[in-house]
Coordinates of C-alpha atoms in Angstrom, one line a residue:
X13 CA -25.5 -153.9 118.4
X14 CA -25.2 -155.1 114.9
X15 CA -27.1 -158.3 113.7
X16 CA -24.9 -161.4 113.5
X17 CA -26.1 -161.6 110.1
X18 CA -25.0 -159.8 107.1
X19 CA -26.2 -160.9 103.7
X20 CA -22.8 -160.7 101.9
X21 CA -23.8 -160.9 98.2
X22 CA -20.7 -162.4 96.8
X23 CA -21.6 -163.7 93.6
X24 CA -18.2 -165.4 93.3
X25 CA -17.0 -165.9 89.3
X26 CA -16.4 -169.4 89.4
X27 CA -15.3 -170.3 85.7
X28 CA -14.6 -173.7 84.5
X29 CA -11.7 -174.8 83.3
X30 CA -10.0 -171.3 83.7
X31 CA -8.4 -169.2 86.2
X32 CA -10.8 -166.9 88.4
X33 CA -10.4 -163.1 88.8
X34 CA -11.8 -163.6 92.0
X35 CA -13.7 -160.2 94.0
X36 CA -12.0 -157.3 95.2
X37 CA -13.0 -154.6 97.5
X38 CA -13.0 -151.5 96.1
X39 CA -12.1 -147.6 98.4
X40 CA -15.7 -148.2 99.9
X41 CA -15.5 -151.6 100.6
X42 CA -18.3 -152.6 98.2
X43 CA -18.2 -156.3 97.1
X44 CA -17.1 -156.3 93.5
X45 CA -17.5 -159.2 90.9
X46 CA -14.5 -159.2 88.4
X47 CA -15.0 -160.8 85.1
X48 CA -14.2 -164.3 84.9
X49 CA -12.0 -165.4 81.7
X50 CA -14.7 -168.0 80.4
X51 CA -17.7 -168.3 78.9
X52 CA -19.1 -170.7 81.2
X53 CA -18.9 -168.2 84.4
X54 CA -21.2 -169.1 87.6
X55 CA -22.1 -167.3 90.3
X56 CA -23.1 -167.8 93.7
X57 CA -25.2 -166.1 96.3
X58 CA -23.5 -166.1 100.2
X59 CA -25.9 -165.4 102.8
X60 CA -24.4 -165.2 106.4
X61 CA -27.7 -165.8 108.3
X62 CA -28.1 -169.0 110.2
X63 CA -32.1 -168.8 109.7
X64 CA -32.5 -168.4 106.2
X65 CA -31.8 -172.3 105.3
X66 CA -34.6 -173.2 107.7
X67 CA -36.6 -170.7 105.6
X68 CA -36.1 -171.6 102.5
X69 CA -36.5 -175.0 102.7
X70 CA -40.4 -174.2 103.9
X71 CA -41.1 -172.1 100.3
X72 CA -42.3 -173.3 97.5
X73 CA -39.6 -175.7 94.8
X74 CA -37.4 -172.9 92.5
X75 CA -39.5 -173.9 89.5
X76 CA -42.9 -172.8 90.8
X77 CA -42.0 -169.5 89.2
X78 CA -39.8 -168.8 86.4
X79 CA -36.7 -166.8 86.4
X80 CA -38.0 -163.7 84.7
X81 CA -40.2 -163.7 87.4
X82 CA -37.2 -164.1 90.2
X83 CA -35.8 -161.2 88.3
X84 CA -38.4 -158.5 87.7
X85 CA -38.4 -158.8 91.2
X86 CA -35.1 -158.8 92.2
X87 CA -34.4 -156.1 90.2
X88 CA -36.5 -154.0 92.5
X89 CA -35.8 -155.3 95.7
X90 CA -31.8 -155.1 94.8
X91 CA -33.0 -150.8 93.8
X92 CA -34.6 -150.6 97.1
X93 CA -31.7 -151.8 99.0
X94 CA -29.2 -150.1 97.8
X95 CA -31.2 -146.7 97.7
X96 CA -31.0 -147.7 101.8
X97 CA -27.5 -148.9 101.6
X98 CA -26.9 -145.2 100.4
X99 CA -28.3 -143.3 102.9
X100 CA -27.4 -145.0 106.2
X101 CA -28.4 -141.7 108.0
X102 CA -32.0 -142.3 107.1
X103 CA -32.6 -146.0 107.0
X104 CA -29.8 -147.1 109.8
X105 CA -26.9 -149.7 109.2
X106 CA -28.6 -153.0 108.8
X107 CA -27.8 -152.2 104.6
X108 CA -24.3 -152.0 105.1
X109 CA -23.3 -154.3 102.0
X110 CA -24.3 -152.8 98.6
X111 CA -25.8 -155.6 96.1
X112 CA -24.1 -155.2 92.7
X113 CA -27.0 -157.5 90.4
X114 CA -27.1 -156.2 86.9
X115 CA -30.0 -156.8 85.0
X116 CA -27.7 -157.6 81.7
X117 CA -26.4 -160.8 83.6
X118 CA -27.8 -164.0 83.5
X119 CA -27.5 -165.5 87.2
X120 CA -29.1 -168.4 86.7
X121 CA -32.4 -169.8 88.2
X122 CA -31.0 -170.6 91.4
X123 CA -29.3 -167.6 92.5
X124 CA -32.4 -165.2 91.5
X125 CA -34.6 -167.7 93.0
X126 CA -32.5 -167.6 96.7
X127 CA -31.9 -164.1 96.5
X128 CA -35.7 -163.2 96.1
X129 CA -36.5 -165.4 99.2
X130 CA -33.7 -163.7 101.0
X131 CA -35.6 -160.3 100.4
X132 CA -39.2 -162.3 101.5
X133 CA -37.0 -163.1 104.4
X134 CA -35.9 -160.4 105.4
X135 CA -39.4 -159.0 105.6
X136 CA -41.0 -161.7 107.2
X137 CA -37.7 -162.4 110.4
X138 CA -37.2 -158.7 110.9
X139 CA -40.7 -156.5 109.9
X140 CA -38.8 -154.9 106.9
X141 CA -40.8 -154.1 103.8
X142 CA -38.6 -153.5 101.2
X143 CA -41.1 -152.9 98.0
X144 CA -44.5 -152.5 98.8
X145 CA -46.6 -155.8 96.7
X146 CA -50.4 -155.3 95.9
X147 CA -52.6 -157.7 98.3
X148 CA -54.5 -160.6 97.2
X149 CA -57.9 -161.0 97.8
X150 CA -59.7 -164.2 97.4

């Protein structure tokens, strides 16, 4: 019925040398990231989807583009989602978490650069385009 896999985007507050808020579900079960009592807070990107290491490791290294790169697209792959997150009568239930990435946080490298493979992912495993990207021709 439903996939085993379910891209839980828990972008756990981990803050040094302080004690965590942690993440709360809110009424509608949304993942929520509470704000971490720290100035050094980290996040971290959980994806529940045995085939996605086996992936990642065949993409190019994190710095072969930069992180406003990662985030411009991010930015709209994360709209996209949730747009079909929000309307499970149209687009089905294979959105069912809702992605809560603000463009006024600083993730890191690392996380944008893992989540945007996630979204190249989930294109290439299971036929989903997400945002439509202008072809290359050589």
């Amino acid at each position: 019925m439903r996939s085993f896999f379910i891209i839980v985007i828990t972008m756990t507050v981990l803050a040094s040398c302080q004690t965590q808020k942690g993440i709360t579900k809110d009424s509608d079960s949304r993942l929520k990231i509470e704000e971490a009592e720290s100035d050094s807070t980290q996040y971290e990107l959980l994806i529940f989807d045995i085939k996605f290491d086996s992936f990642l490791v065949t993409q190019p290294p994190m710095e072969f583009y930069s992180q406003d790169y990662y985030e411009t697209w991010n930015i709209q792959y994360v709209t996209e989602w949730n747009i079909r997150h929000n309307n499970p009568t149209r687009y089905g239930d294979f959105y069912e978490t809702q992605i809560d990435y603000f463009q006024s946080i600083d993730y890191g490298i690392e996380l944008n650069y893992k989540l945007y493979y996630y979204f190249l992912f989930i294109e290439k495993e299971y036929g989903i385009t997400l945002v439509k990207r202008a072809k290359t021709s050589i």
